[in-house]
Short mmCIF file of C-alpha atoms in Angstrom, two decimals:
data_model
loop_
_atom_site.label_atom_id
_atom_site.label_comp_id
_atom_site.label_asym_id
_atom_site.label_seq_id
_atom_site.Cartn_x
_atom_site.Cartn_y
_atom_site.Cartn_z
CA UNK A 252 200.98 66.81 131.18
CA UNK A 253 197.51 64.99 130.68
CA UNK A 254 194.47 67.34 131.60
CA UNK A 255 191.88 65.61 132.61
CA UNK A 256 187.74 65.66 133.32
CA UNK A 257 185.59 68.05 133.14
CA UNK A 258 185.41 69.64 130.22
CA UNK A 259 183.68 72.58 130.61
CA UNK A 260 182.06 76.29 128.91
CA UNK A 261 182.62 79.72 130.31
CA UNK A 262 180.47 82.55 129.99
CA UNK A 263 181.90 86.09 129.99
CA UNK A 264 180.24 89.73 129.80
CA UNK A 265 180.75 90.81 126.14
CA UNK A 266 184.67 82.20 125.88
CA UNK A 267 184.60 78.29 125.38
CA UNK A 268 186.90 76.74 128.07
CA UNK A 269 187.75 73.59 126.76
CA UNK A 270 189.60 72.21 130.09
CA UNK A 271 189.15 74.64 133.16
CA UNK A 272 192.87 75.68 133.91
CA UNK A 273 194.74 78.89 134.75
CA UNK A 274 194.70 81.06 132.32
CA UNK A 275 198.06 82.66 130.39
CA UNK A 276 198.37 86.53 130.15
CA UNK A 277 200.10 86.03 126.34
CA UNK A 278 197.11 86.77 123.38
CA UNK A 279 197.06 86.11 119.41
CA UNK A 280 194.22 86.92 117.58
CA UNK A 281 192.45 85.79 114.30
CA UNK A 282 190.19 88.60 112.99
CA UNK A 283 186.73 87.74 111.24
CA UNK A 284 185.34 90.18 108.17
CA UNK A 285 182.09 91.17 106.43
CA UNK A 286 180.65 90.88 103.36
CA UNK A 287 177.46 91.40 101.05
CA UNK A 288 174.23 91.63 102.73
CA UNK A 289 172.92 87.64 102.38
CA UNK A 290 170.29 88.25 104.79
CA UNK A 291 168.63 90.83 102.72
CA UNK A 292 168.79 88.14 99.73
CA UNK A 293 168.00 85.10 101.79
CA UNK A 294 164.69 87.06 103.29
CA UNK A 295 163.72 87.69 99.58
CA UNK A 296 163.72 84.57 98.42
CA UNK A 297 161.76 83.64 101.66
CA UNK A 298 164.98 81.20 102.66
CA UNK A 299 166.62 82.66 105.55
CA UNK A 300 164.40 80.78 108.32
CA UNK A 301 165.30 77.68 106.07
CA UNK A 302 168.86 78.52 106.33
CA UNK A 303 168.20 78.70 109.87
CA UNK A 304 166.23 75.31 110.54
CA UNK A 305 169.16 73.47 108.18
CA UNK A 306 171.62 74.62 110.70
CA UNK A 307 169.23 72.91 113.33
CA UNK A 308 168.89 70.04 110.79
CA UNK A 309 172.70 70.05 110.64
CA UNK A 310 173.73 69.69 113.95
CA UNK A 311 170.77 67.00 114.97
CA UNK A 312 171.92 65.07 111.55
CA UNK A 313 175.38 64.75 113.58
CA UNK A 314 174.34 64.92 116.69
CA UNK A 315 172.09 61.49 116.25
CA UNK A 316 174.83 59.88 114.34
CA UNK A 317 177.03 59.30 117.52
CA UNK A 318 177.43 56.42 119.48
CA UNK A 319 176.48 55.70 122.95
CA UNK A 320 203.75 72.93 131.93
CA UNK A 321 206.23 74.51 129.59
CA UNK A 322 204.99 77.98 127.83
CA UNK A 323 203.81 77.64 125.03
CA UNK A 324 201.17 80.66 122.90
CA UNK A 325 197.83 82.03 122.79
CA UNK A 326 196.41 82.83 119.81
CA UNK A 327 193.83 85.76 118.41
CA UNK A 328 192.53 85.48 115.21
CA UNK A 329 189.89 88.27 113.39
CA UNK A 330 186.85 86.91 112.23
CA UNK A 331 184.81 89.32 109.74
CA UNK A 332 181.07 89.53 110.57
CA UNK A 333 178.53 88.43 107.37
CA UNK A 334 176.01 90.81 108.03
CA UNK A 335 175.69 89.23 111.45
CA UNK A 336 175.14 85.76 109.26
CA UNK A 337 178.33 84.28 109.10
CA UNK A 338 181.54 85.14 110.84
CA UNK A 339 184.61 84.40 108.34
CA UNK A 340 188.09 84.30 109.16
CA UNK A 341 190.97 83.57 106.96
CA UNK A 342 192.85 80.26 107.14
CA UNK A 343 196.05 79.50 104.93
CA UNK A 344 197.06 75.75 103.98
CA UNK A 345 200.17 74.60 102.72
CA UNK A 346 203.84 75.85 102.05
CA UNK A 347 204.13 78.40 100.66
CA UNK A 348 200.40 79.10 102.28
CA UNK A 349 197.59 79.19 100.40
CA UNK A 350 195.19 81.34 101.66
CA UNK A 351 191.29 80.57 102.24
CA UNK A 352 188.50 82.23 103.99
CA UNK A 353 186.32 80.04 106.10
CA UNK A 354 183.95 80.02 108.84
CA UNK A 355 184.86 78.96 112.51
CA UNK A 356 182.52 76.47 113.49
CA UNK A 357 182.24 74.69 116.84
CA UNK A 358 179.01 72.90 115.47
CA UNK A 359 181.43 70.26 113.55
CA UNK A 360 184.71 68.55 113.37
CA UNK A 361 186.08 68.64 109.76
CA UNK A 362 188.33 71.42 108.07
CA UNK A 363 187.56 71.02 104.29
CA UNK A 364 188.37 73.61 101.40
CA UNK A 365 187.50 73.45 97.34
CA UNK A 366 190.25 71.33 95.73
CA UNK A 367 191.72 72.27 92.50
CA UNK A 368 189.81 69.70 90.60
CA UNK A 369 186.54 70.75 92.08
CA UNK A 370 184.61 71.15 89.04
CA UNK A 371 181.89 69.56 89.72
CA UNK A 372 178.15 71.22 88.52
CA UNK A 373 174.66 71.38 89.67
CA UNK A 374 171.98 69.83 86.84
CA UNK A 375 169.11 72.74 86.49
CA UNK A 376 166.27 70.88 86.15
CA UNK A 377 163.48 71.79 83.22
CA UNK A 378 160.73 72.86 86.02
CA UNK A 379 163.66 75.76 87.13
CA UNK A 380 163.90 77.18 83.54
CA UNK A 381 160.35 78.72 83.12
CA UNK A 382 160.48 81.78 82.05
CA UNK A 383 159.44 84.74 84.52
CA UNK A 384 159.17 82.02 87.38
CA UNK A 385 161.75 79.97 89.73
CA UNK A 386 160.51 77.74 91.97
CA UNK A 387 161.64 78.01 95.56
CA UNK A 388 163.19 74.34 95.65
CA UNK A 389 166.07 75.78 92.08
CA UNK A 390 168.75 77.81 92.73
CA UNK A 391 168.46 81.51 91.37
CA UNK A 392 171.36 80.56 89.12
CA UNK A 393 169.45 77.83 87.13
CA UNK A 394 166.57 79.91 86.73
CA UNK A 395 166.27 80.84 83.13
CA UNK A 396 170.33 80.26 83.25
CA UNK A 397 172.49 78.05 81.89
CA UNK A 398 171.82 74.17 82.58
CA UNK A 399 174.11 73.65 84.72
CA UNK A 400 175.88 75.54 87.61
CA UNK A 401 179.66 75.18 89.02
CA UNK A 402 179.39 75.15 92.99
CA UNK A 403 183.05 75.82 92.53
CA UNK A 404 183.08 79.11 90.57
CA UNK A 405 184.61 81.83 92.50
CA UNK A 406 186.08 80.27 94.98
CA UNK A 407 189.42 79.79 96.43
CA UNK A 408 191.23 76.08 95.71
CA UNK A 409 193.62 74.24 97.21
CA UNK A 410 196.67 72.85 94.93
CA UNK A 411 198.44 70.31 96.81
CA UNK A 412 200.95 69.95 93.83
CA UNK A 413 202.31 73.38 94.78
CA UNK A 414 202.91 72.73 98.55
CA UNK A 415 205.60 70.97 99.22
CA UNK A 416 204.52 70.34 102.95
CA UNK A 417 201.60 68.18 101.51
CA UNK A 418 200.83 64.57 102.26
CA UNK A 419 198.73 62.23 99.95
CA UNK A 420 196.52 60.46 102.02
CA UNK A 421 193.63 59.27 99.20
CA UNK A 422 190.85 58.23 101.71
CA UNK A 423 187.47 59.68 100.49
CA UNK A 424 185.49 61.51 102.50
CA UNK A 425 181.74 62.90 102.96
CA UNK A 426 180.10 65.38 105.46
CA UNK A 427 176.47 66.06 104.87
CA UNK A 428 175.18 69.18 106.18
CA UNK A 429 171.98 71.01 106.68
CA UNK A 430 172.05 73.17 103.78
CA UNK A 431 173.88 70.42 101.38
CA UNK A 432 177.05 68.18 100.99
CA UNK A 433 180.46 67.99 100.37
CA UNK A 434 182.77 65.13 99.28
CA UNK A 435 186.11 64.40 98.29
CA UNK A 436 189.60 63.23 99.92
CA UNK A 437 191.75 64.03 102.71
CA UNK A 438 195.20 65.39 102.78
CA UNK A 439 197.12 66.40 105.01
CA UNK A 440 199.25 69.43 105.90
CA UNK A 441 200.58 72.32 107.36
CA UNK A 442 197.27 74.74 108.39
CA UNK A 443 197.74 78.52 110.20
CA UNK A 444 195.30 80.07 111.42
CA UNK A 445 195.31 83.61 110.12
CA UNK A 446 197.49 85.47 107.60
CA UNK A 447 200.12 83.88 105.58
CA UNK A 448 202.18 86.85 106.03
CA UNK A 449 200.66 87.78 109.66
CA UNK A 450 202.62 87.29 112.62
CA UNK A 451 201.74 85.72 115.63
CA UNK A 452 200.23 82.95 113.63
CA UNK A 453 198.94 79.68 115.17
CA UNK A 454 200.84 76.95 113.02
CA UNK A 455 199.60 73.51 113.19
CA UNK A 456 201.89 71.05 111.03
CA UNK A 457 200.18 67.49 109.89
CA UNK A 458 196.55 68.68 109.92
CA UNK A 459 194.22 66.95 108.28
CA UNK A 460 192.39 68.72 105.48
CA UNK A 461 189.15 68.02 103.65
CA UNK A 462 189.79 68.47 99.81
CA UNK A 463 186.31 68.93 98.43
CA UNK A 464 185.76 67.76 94.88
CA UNK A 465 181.99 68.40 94.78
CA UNK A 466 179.70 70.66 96.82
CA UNK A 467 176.05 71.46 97.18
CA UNK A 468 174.39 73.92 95.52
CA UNK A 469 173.70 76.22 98.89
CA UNK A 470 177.52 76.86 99.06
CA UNK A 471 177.46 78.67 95.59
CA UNK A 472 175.67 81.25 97.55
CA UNK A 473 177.98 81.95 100.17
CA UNK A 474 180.95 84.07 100.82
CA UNK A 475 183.42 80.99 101.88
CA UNK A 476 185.54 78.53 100.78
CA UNK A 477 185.46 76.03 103.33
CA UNK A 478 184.65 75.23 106.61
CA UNK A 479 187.05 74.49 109.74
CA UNK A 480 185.02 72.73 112.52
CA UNK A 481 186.26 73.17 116.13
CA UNK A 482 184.62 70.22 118.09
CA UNK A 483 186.17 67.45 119.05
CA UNK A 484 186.68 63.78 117.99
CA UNK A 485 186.16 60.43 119.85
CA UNK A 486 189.71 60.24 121.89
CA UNK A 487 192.28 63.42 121.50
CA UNK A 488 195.94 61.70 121.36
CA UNK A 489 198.24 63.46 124.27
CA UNK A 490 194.85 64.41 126.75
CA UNK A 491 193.77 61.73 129.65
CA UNK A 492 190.11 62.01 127.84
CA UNK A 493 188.56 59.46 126.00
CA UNK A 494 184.60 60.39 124.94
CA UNK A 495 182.54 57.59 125.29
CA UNK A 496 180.39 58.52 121.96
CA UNK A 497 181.37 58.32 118.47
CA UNK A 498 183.52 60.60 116.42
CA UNK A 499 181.80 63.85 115.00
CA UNK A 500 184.49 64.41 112.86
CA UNK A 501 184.24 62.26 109.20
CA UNK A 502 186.26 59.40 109.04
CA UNK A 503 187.26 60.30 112.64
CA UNK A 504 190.17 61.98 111.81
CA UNK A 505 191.81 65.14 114.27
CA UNK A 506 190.22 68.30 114.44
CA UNK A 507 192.75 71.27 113.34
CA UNK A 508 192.23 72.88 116.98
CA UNK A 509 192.62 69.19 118.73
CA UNK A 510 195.50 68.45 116.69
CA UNK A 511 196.90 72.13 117.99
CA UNK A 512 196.17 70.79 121.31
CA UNK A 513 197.82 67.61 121.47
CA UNK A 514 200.57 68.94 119.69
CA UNK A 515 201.88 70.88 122.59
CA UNK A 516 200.95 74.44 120.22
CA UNK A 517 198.43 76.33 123.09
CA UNK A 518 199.86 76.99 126.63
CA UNK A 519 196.47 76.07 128.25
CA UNK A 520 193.58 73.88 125.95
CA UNK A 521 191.18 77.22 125.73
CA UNK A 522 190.08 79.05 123.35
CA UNK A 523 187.58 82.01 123.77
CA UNK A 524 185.09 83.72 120.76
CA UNK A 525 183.94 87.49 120.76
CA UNK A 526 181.62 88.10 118.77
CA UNK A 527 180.76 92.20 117.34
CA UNK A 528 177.94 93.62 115.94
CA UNK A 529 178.33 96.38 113.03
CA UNK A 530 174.72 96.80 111.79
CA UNK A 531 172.83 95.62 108.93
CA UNK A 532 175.40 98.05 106.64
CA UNK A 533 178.44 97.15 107.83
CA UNK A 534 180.76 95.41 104.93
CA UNK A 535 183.73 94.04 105.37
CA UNK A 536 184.45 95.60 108.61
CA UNK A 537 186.22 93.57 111.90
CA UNK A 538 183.59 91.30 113.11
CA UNK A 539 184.74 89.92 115.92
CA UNK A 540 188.33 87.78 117.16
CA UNK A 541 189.12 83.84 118.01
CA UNK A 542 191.85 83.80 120.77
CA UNK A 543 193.30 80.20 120.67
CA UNK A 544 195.15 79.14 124.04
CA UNK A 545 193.64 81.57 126.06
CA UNK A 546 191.25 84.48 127.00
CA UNK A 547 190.39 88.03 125.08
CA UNK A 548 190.99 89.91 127.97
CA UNK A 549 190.49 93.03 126.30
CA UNK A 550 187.26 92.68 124.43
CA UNK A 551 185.60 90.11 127.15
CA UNK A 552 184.48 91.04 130.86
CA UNK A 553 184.95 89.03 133.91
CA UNK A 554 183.99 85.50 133.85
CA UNK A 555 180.74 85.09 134.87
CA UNK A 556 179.74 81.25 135.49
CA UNK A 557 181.11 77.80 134.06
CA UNK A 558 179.02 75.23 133.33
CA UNK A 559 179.90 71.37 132.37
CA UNK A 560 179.56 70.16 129.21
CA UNK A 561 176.80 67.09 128.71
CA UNK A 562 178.42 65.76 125.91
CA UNK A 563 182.06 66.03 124.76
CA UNK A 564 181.41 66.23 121.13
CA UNK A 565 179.76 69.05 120.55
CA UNK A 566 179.92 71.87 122.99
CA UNK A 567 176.70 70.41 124.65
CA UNK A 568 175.22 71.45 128.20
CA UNK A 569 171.84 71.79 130.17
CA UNK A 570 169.40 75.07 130.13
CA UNK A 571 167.34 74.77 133.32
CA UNK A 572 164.95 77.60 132.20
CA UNK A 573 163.60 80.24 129.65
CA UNK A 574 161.63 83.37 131.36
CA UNK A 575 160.32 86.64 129.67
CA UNK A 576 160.04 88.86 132.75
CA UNK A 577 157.05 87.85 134.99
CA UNK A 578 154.79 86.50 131.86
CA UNK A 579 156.58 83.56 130.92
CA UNK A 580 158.45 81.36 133.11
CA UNK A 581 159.68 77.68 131.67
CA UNK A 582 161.53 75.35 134.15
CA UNK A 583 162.36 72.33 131.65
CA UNK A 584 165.79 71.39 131.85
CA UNK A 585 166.95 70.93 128.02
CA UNK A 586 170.05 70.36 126.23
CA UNK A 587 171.76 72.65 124.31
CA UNK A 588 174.50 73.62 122.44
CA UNK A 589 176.81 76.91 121.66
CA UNK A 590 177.51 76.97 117.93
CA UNK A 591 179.21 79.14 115.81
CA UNK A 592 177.94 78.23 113.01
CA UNK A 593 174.24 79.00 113.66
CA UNK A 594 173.04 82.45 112.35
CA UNK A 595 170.31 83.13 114.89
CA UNK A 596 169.32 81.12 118.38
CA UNK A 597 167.20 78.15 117.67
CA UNK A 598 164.63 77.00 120.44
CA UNK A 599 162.20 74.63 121.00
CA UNK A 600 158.82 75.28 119.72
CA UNK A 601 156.30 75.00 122.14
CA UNK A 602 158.35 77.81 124.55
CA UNK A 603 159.45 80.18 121.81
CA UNK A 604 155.85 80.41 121.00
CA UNK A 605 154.97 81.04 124.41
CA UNK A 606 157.74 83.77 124.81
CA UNK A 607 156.42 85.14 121.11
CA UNK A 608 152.88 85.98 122.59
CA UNK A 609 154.36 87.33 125.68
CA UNK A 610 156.41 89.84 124.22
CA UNK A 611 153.78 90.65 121.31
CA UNK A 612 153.74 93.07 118.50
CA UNK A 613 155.19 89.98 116.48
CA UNK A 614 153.35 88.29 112.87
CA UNK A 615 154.63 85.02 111.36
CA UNK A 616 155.98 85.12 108.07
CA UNK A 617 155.01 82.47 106.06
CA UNK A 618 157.15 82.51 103.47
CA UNK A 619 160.33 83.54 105.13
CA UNK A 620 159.37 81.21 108.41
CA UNK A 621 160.38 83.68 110.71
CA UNK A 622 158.44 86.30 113.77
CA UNK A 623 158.86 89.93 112.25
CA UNK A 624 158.56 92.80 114.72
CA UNK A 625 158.68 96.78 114.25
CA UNK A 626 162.52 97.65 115.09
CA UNK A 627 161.69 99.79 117.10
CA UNK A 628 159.73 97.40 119.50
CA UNK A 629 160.56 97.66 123.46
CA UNK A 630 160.56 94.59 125.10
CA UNK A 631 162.05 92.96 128.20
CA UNK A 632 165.23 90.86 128.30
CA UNK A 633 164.79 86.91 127.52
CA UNK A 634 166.26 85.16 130.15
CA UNK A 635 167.80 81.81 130.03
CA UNK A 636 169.44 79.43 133.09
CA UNK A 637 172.43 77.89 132.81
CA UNK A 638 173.81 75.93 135.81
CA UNK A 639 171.52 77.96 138.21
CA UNK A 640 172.53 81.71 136.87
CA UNK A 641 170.43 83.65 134.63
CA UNK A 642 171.91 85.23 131.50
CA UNK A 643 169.68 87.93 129.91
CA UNK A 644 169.14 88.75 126.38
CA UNK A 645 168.28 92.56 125.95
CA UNK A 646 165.99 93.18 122.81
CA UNK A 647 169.03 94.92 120.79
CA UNK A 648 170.56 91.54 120.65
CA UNK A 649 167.04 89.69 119.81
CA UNK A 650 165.80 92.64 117.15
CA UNK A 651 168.09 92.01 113.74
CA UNK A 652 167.55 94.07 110.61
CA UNK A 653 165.88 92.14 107.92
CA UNK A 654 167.58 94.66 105.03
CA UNK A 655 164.56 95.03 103.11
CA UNK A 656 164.48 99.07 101.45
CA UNK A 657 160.95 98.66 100.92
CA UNK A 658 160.27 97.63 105.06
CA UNK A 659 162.78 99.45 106.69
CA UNK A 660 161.26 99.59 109.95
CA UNK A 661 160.67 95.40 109.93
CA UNK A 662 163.06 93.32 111.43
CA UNK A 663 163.43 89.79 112.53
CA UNK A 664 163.29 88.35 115.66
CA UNK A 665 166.40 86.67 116.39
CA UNK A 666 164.96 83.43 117.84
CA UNK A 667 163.45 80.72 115.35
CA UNK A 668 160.79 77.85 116.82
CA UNK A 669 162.32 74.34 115.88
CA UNK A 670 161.51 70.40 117.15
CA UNK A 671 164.34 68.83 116.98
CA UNK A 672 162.38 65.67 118.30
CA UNK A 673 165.45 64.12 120.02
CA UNK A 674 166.75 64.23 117.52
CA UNK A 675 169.02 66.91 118.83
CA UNK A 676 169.49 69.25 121.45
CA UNK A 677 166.44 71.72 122.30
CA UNK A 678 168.39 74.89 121.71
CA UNK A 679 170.84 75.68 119.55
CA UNK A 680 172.40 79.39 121.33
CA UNK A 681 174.14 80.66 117.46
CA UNK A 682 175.57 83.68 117.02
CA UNK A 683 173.27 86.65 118.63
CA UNK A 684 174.15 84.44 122.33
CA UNK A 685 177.43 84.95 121.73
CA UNK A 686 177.60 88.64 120.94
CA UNK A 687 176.34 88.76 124.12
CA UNK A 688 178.22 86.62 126.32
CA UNK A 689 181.96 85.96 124.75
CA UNK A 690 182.10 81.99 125.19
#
């Protein structure tokens, strides 16, 4: 049956709602891991506030380029936690499945993972070979390396020759992120979500997949494959919606989760996202679950408040207020959006100053971009508004561990100053929001 208007986010103690309906008591899960420290590495190289403001740049880059009953399953899935970076879960493709691990990212549209003729290399330029010197704009790997670098080294590929589930489809495509590009051609397929040998697996036949022949250099740095966007697209075949803006998917083709969706695959058109926290020296380790279809019961508390969304491509809605106790009290209604795929919460400038120099005890880092407190700062919640309710953020969600041996006691203060210049929305609520509030 057709769901209809509005489209809508939950907010639970510890879930996106994508159409408010009854929810199903059924669950599957798709678990999310850790890896490496990169925030330790991206602090070093004074680059993790830039991998910050090109998630802002990512999702205004998109966000300007838009135009004006029977049972069925829910769905968990484990996401692993990147020291508290990236959440990764692992995706297979194909039959038999070809495993990849991505990250789950409701800031974009597109699933795309490294084809098998992704061979494509970086050119080093002469000013990133000096000896005992890299300049911040090379990539570590050029410096005093090799002249070129593979972005495709050590990862996972996709070989379409070995499915036999595959479908040539040719059409090129291109998606150009904050932190870089990727471009190649579409396919399309069979895609699970989770384990190819897991059970309770959510299978979604005829899925179009990005197949990435090139890549920029930032991705050489990071613990993923691919990417699998969870927004939406202009109209989603089988729903009584159509989005009056442009796609945010490239080439406006169906996201995995919409194609789920119209499909028939999820019971109810929900999926929730919680969201742990292991510490700076957790590797490896559970990081958090997806639950596709309907709500993590067990990890997330009651609901507590629903608010519309303001735009039906991203997961957009309004803030009606930022407050640091009595000290700082902002009333501007702003947009905003809750993204996966955004490491730390991004806010506009002129008010995350103002809340900076009412909490105090911060400096500015220069070279890193980023407000570093003492960890062991006290400070009062943040509180932000969303469709009249407040939603606090104690400090142990706003005080992150920079990984630094030689500072052990400095950390980083989870929320980065950024104009998006409307450009974009105001805030971007990443990943510390949600360990906070399951969405």
């Amino acid at each position: 049956m057709p769901l209809s208007l509005p489209f809508g986010l939950l907010l639970f103690s510890a879930v996106v709602l994508l159409f408010p309906e009854e929810i199903l008591s059924e669950v599957f899960k798709l678990p999310l891991r850790r890896f490496d420290s990169l925030r330790s590495h991206l602090r070093r190289k004074g680059r993790l506030a830039v991998k910050a403001y090109h998630e802002a740049e990512r999702v205004s880059r998109l966000y300007h380029s838009r135009d004006p009953g029977y049972l069925r399953e829910m769905y968990q899935q484990i996401v692993y936690d990147y020291y508290d970076l990236e959440y990764i879960a692992l995706i297979s493709i194909g039959t038999p499945p070809q495993e990849f691990e991505v990250v789950m990212d409701t800031g974009s549209a597109n699933l795309w993972v490294p084809d098998s003729t992704c061979n494509s290399t970086q050119q080093c330029f002469s000013y990133c070979q000096i000896p005992f010197y890299c300049d911040p704009n090379c990539d570590e790997y050029c410096c005093g390396n090799s002249s070129k670098v593979s972005t495709c080294d050590q990862k996972n590929k996709f070989t379409s020759s070995k499915s036999v589930s595959y479908v040539k489809k040719g059409k090129p495509f291109q998606i150009l992120y904050g932190t870089g590009f990727v471009h190649g051609f579409l396919g399309m397929d069979t895609v699970r979500f989770g384990t190819s040998t897991g059970q309770n697996v959510l299978t979604i036949p005829k899925t179009f997949v990005g197949q990435a022949t090139s890549m920029g250099k930032f991705f050489r740095n990071m613990p993923i494959d691919g990417i699998c966007g969870l927004a939406f697209r202009t109209n989603i075949p089988g729903l009584n919606v159509s989005l009056p803006f442009g796609s945010l998917a490239a080439d406006g083709v169906e996201p995995p989760l919409m194609n789920a969706i119209a499909q028939g695959k999820l019971e109810k058109p929900v999926f929730s996202v919680f969201l742990e926290t292991e510490g700076v020296d957790a590797v490896n380790k559970k990081g958090g679950i997806f639950t596709w279809g309907g709500v993590d019961e067990e990890n997330c508390g009651p609901i507590l408040g629903w608010t519309p969304l303001t735009h039906q491509t991203y997961y957009e809605f309004e803030i009606q207020g930022v407050a640091y106790g009595s000290k700082l009290k902002s009333n501007k209604t702003q947009k905003a959006i809750s993204d996966t795929g955004t490491s730390l919460i991004i806010g506009s400038r002129s008010i995350v100053k103002s809340l900076v120099k009412s909490i105090g005890g911060m400096r500015w880092d220069e070279e890193d971009g980023l407000f570093l407190l003492p960890c062991d700062r006290n400070f009062e919640p943040v509180t932000f508004t969303i469709n009249g309710k407040d939603y606090q953020m104690p400090k142990e969600m706003l005080v992150i561990n920079a990984g630094d041996p030689q500072r052990p006691n400095e950390c980083i203060f989870a929320i980065v100053p950024y104009d998006s210049w409307g450009l974009g929305p105001a805030w971007i609520l990443g990943d510390p929001f949600i360990r906070q509030y399951c969405k």
